[in-house]
Short mmCIF file of C-alpha atoms in Angstrom, two decimals:
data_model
loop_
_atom_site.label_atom_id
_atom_site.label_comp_id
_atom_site.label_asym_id
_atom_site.label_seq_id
_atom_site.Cartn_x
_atom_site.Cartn_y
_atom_site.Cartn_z
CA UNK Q 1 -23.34 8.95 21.76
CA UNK Q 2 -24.21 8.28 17.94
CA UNK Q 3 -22.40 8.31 14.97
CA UNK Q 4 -24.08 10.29 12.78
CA UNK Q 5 -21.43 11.06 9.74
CA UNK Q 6 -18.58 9.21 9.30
CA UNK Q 7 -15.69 10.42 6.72
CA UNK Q 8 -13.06 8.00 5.76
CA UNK Q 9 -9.77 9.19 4.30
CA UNK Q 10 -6.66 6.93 2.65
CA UNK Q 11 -3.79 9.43 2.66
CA UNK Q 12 -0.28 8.81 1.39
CA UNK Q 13 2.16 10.99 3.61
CA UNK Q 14 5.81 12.08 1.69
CA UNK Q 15 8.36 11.01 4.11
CA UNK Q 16 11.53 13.09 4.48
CA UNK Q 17 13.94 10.02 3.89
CA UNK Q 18 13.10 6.42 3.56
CA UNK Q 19 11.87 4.23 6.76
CA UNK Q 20 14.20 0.58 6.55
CA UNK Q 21 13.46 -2.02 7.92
CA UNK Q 22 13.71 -5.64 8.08
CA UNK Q 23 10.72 -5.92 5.96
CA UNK Q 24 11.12 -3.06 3.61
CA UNK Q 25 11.46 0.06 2.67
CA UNK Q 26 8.31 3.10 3.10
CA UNK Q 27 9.22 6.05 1.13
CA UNK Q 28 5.37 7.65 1.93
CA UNK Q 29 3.49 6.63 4.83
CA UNK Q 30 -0.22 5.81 4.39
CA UNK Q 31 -2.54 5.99 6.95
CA UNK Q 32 -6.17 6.19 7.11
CA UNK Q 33 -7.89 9.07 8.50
CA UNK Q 34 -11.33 8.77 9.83
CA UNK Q 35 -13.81 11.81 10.95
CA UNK Q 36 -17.29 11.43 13.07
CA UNK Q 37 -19.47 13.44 13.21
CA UNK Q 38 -22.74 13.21 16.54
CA UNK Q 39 -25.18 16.06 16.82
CA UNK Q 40 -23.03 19.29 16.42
CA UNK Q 41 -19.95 17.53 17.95
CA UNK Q 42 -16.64 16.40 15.04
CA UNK Q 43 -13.52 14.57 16.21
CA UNK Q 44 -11.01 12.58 14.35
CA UNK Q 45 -8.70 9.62 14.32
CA UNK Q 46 -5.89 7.43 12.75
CA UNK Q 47 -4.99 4.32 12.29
CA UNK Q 48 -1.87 3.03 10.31
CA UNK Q 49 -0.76 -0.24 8.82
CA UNK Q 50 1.44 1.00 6.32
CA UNK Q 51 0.57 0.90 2.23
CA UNK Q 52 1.50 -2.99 2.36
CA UNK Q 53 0.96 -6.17 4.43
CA UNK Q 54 4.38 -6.18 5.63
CA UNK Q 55 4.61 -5.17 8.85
CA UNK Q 56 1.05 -6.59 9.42
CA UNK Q 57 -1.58 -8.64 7.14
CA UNK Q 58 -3.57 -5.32 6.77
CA UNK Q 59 -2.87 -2.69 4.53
CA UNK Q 60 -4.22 0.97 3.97
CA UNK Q 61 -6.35 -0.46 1.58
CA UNK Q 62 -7.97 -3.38 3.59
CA UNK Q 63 -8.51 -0.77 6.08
CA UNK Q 64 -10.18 1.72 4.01
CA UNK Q 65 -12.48 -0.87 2.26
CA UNK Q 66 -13.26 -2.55 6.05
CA UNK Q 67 -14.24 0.49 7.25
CA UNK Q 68 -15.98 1.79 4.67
CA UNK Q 69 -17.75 -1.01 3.55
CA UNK Q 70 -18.40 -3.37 6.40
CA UNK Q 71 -17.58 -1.83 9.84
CA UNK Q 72 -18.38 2.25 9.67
CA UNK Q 73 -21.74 0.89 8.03
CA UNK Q 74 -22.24 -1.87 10.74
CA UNK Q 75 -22.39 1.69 13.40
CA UNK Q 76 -23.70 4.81 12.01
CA UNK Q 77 -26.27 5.68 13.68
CA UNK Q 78 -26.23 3.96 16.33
CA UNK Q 79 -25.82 4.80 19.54
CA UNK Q 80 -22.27 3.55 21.82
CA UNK Q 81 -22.04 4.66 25.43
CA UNK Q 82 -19.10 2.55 26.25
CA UNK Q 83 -16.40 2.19 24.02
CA UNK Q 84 -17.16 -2.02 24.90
CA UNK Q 85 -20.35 -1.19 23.04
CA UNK Q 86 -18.38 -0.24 19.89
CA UNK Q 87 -15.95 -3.41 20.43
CA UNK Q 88 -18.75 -5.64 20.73
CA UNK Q 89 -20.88 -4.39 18.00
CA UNK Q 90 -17.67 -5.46 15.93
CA UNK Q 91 -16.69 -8.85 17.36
CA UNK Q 92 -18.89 -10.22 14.50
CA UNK Q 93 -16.36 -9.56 12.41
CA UNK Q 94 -12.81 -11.53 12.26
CA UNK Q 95 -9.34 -9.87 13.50
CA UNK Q 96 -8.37 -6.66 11.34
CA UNK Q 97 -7.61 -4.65 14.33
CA UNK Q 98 -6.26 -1.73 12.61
CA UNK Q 99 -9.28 -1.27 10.98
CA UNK Q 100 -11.43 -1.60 13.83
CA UNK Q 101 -8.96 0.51 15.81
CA UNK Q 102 -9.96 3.72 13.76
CA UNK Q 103 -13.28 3.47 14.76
CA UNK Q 104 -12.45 3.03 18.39
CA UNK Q 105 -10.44 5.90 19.05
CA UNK Q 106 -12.74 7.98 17.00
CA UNK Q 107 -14.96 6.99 20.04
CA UNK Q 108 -12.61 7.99 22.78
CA UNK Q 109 -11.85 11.35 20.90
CA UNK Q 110 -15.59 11.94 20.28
CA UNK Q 111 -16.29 11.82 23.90
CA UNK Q 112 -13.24 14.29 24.57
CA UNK Q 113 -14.89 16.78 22.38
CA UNK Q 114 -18.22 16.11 23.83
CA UNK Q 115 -17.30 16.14 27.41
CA UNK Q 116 -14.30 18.49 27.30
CA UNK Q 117 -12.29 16.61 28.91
CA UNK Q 118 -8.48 16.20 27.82
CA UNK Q 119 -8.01 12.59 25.95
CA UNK Q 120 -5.14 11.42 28.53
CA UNK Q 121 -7.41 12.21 31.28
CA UNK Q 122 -10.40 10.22 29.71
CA UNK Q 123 -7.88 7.64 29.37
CA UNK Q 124 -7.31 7.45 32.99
CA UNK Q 125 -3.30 9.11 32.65
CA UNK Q 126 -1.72 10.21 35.59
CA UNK Q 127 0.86 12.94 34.05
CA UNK Q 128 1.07 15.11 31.75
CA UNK Q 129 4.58 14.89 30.28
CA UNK Q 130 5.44 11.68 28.36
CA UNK Q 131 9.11 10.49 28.10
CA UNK Q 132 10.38 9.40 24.60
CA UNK Q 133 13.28 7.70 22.97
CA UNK Q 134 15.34 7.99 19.87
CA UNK Q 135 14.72 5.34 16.94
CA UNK Q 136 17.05 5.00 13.56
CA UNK Q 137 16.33 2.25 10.87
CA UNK Q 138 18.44 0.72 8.90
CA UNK Q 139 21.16 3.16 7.32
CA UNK Q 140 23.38 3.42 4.48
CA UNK Q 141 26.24 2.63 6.42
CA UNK Q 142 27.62 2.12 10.30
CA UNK Q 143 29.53 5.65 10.28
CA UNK Q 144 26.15 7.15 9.06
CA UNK Q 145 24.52 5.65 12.41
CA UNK Q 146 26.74 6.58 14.59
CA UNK Q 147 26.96 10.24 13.65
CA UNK Q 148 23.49 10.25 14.35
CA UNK Q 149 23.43 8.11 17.52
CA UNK Q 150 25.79 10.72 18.42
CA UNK Q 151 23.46 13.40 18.31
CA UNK Q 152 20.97 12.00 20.11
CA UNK Q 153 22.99 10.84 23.42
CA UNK Q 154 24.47 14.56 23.10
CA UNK Q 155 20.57 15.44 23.45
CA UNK Q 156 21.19 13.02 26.30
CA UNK Q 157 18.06 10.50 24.60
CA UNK Q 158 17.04 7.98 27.17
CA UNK Q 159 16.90 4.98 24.91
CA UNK Q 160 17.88 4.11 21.81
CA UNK Q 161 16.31 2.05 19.37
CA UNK Q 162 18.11 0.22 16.41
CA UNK Q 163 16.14 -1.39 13.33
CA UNK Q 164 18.17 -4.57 12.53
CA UNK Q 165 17.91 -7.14 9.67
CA UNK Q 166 20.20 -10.19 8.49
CA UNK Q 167 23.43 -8.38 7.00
CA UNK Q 168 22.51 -5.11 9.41
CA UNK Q 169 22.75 -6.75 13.02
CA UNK Q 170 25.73 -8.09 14.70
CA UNK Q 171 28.57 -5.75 13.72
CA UNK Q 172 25.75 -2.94 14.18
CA UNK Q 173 25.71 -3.86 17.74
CA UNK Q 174 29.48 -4.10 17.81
CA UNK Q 175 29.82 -0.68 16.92
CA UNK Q 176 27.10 0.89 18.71
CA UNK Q 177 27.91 -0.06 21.80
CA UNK Q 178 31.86 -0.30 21.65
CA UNK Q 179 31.26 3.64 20.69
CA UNK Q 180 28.74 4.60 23.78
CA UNK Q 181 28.70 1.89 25.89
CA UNK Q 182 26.86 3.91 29.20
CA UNK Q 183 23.96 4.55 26.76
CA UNK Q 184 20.71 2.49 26.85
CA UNK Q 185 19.76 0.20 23.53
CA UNK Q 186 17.37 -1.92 22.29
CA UNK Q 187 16.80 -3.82 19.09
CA UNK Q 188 14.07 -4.17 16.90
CA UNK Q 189 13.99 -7.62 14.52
CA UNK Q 190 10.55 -6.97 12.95
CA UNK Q 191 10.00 -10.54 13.05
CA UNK Q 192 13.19 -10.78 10.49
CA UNK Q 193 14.94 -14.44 12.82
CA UNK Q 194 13.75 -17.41 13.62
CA UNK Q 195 15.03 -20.34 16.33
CA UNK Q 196 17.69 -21.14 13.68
CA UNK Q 197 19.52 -17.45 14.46
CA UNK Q 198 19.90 -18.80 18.32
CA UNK Q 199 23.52 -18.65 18.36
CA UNK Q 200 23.12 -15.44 16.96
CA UNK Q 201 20.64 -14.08 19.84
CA UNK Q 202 23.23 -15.59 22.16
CA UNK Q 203 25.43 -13.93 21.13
CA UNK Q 204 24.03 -10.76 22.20
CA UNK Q 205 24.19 -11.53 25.90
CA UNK Q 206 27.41 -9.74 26.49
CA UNK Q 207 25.90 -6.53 25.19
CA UNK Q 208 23.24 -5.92 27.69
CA UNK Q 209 21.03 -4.96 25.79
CA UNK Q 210 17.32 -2.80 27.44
CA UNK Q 211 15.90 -6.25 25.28
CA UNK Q 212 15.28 -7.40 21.86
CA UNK Q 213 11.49 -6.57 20.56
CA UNK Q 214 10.23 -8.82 18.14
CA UNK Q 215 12.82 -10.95 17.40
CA UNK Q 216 11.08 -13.84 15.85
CA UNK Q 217 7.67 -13.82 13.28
CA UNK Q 218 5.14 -11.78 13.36
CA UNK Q 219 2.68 -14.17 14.52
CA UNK Q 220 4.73 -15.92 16.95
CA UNK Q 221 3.86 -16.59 20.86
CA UNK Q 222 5.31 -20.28 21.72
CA UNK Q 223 9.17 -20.02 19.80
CA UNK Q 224 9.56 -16.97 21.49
CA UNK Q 225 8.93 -18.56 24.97
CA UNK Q 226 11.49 -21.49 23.97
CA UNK Q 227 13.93 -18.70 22.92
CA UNK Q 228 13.75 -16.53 26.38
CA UNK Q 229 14.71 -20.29 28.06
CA UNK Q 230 18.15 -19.91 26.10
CA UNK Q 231 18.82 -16.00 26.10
CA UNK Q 232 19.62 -13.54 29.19
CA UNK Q 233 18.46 -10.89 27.25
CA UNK Q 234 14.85 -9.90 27.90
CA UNK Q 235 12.14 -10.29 24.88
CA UNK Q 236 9.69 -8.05 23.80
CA UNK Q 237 7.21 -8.39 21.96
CA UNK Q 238 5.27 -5.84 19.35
CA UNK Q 239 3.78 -7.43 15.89
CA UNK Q 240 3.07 -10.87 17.80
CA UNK Q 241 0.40 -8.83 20.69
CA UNK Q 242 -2.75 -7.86 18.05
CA UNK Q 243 -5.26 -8.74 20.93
CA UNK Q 244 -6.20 -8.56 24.85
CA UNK Q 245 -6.55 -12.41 24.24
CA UNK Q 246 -2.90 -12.51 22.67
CA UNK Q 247 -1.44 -10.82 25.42
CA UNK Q 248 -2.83 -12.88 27.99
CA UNK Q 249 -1.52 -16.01 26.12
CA UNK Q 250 2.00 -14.06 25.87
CA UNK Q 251 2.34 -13.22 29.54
CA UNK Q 252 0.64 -17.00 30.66
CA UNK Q 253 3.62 -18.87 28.79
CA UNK Q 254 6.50 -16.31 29.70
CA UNK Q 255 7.30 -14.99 26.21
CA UNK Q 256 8.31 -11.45 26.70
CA UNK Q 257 9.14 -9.29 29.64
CA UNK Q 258 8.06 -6.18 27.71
CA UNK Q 259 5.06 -5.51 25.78
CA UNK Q 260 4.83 -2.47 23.16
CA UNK Q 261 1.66 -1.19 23.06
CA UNK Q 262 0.65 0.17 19.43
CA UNK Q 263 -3.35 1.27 19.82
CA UNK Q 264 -4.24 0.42 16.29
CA UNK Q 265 -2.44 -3.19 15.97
CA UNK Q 266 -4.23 -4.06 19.29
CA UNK Q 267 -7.36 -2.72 18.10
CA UNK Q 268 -7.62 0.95 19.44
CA UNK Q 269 -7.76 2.73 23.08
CA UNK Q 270 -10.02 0.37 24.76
CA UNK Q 271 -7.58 -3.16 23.94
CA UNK Q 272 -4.34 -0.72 25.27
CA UNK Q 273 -6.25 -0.27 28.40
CA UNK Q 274 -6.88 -3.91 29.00
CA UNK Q 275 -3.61 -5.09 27.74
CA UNK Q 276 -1.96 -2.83 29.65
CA UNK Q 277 -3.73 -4.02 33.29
CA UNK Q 278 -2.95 -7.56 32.25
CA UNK Q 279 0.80 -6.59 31.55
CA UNK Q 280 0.76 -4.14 35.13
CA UNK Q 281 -0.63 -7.40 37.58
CA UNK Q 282 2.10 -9.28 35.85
CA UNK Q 283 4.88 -6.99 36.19
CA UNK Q 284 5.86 -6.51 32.81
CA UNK Q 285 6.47 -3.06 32.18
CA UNK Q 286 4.69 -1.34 28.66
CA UNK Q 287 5.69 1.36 26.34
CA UNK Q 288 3.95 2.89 23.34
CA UNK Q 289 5.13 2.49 20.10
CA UNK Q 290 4.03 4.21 16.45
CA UNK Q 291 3.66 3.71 12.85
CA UNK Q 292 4.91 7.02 11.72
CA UNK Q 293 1.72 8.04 11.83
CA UNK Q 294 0.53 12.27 11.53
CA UNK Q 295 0.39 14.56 14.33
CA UNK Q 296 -2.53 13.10 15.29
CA UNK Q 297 -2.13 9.64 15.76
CA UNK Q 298 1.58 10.33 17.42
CA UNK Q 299 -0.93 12.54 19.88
CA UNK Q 300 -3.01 9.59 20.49
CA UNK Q 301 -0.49 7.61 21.44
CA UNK Q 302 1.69 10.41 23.31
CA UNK Q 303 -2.09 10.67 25.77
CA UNK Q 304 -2.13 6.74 26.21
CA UNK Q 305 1.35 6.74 27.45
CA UNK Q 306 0.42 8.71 30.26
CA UNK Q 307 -0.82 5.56 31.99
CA UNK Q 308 1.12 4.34 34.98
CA UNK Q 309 3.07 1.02 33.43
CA UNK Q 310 4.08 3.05 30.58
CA UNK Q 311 7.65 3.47 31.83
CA UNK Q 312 9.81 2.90 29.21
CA UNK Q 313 10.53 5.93 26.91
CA UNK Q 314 8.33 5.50 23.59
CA UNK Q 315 8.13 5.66 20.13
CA UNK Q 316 7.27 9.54 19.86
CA UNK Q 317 8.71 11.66 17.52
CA UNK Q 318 8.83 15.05 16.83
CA UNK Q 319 6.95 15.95 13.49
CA UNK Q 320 9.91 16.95 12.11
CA UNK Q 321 10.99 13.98 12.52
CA UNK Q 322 9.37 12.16 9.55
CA UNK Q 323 7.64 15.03 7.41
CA UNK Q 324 8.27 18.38 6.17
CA UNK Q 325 4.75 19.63 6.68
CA UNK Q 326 3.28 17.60 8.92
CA UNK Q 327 -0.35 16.92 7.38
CA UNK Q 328 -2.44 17.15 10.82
CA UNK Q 329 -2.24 20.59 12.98
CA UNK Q 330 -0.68 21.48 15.37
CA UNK Q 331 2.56 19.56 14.71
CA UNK Q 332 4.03 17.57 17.48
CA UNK Q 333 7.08 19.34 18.86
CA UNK Q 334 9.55 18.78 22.07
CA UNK Q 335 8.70 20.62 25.17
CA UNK Q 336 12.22 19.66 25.72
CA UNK Q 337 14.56 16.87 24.42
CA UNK Q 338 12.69 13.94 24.71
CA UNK Q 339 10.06 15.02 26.40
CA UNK Q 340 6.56 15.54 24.83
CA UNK Q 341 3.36 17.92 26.78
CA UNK Q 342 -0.14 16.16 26.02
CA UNK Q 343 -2.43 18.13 24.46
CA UNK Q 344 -5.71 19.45 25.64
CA UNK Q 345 -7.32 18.88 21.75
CA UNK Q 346 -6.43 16.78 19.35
CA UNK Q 347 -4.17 17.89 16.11
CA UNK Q 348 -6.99 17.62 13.02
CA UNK Q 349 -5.67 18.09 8.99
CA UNK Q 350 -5.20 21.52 7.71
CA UNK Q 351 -7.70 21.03 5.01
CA UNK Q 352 -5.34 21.57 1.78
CA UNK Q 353 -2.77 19.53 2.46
CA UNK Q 354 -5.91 17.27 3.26
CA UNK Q 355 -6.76 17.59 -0.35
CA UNK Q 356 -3.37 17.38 -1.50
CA UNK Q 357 -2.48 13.60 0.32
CA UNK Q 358 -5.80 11.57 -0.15
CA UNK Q 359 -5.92 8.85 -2.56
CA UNK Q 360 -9.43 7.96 -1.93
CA UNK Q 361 -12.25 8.97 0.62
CA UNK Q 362 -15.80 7.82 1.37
CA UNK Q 363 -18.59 9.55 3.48
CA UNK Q 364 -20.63 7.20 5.69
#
């Protein structure tokens, strides 16, 4: 299989409401869009590390520029029969998973066209229906949360997910779960503590909470295992996992007892495969998590959560979710609450909204 063509896209994505978080606020969502072309066969991808370095050290626009200007030019042309092929042919080149991410699920949804086969099923999925959870950032104010907590255990949501920051956390908690205390949570620090919050962490213990996900920096692997020593609560861990290699190093010194799996902060489909056997022989369960990322790139991750350790409901939303007009086709809807149908092809842009989001684009 060859890259012949490859069309790079920086879109900005108008968000309904703002996205809040520990390290910001997103009120578009920009994403890069990539397109590859082989023979008479097109498929696309995504891959999304939001307009700034904040949640990661890559940005739209170090992702546009690497793949436009060192990696997509490193592999057109060429010819990849293994997805390996394409990981290896990048290795020269120094972390920046997101970037190299794009290119790798462009090579998993290339071979879906070409072979016709259903992405979850080249993935190696075992079901077809994929179990999600609700998620709410960081809101204007507690009763503002818990009217729409409220609508989402009425929808009878299997987990729920709370952004939290210094000044948003404890007496979020508090009220959460003194309101409904039979319904599963989780919190999600985005890196936002450090060992210095440990009273804070301990705190928590009484609540019982699902676990906390990233509750100290981004780059983190060895306080985290100190802080699991001191807490009942179970860590996992998201920003800190960017690499197979990482996650063996998590799992080796005990720091986490969940693992979210994001495909383009771990470097694509082929890394969530591996991470995700390490994670199964160890027993630590997986889940998939997002970037608010189009129709397509929720699909993409809505087909790798079809794999057997993903147990734990995801982060999959509902296009409606995020956007008004949802800039990739078809938009991602509920087969029922909480509960998402993979898709035998891939969502691609309707070309004028296409037009009508890109910043920048470049044609390899």
């Amino acid at each position: 299989m060859r890259f012949d063509e490859i069309k790079i896209y920086h879109v900005a994505m108008p968000l309904i409401e703002p996205w809040i978080t520990s390290y910001g606020s997103d009120y578009e969502i920009h994403s890069i869009l990539i397109n590859v072309k082989s023979d008479n066969y097109s498929a696309w991808s995504e891959t999304c590390a939001l307009e700034l370095p904040t949640y990661s050290y890559e940005s739209a626009n170090s992702i546009f520029f690497n793949i436009s200007e060192i990696f997509g030019p490193s592999l057109i042309k060429k010819n990849f029969e293994t997805p390996y092929e394409v990981i290896n042919e990048l290795s020269l080149f120094k972390g920046n998973p997101f970037a190299k991410a794009g290119l790798d699920i462009a090579w998993w949804n290339l071979k879906s066209e070409i072979t016709n086969t259903p992405l979850h099923i080249l993935l190696g999925g075992s079901r077809d229906l994929v179990v999600a959870g609700a998620d709410f950032g960081v809101q204007k104010d507690i009763d503002t949360l818990l009217e729409k907590i409220n609508l989402a255990v009425e929808n009878k949501a299997p987990r729920i997910k709370l952004k939290v920051k210094k000044g948003w956390d404890f007496d979020v908690i508090d009220a959460v779960k003194s309101s409904f205390p039979k319904s599963i949570f989780h919190i999600d620090c985005n890196g936002g503590y450090s060992l210095d919050d440990l009273n804070f962490f301990k705190s928590l213990d009484k609540y019982q909470l699902a676990f906390i996900e990233q509750p100290l920096s981004f780059d983190d692997l060895l306080d985290h295992s100190k802080l699991a020593k001191y807490i009942s609560t179970p860590i996992c861990l998201d920003e800190s996992i960017n690499s197979v290699e990482r996650a063996r190093q998590a799992i080796e010194i005990n720091a986490c007892k969940y693992i979210n799996i994001k495909p383009g902060r771990v470097g694509g489909l082929t890394n969530s495969i591996e991470i995700n056997k390490l994670a199964e022989n160890a027993g630590i369960p997986v889940w998939v998590g997002g970037m608010l990322e189009s129709a397509l790139g929720a699909s993409i991750c809505i087909s790798l959560a079809t794999l057997n350790n993903f147990t734990y409901p995801g982060d999959l939303f509902p296009s409606e979710r995020f956007y008004k007009d949802d800039l990739c086709k078809p938009e991602n809807k509920f087969d029922s609450p909480y509960i998402f149908k993979t898709l035998n092809k891939m969502p691609v842009p309707d070309d004028e909204l296409l037009k009508k989001y890109t910043i920048k684009s470049k044609i390899l």
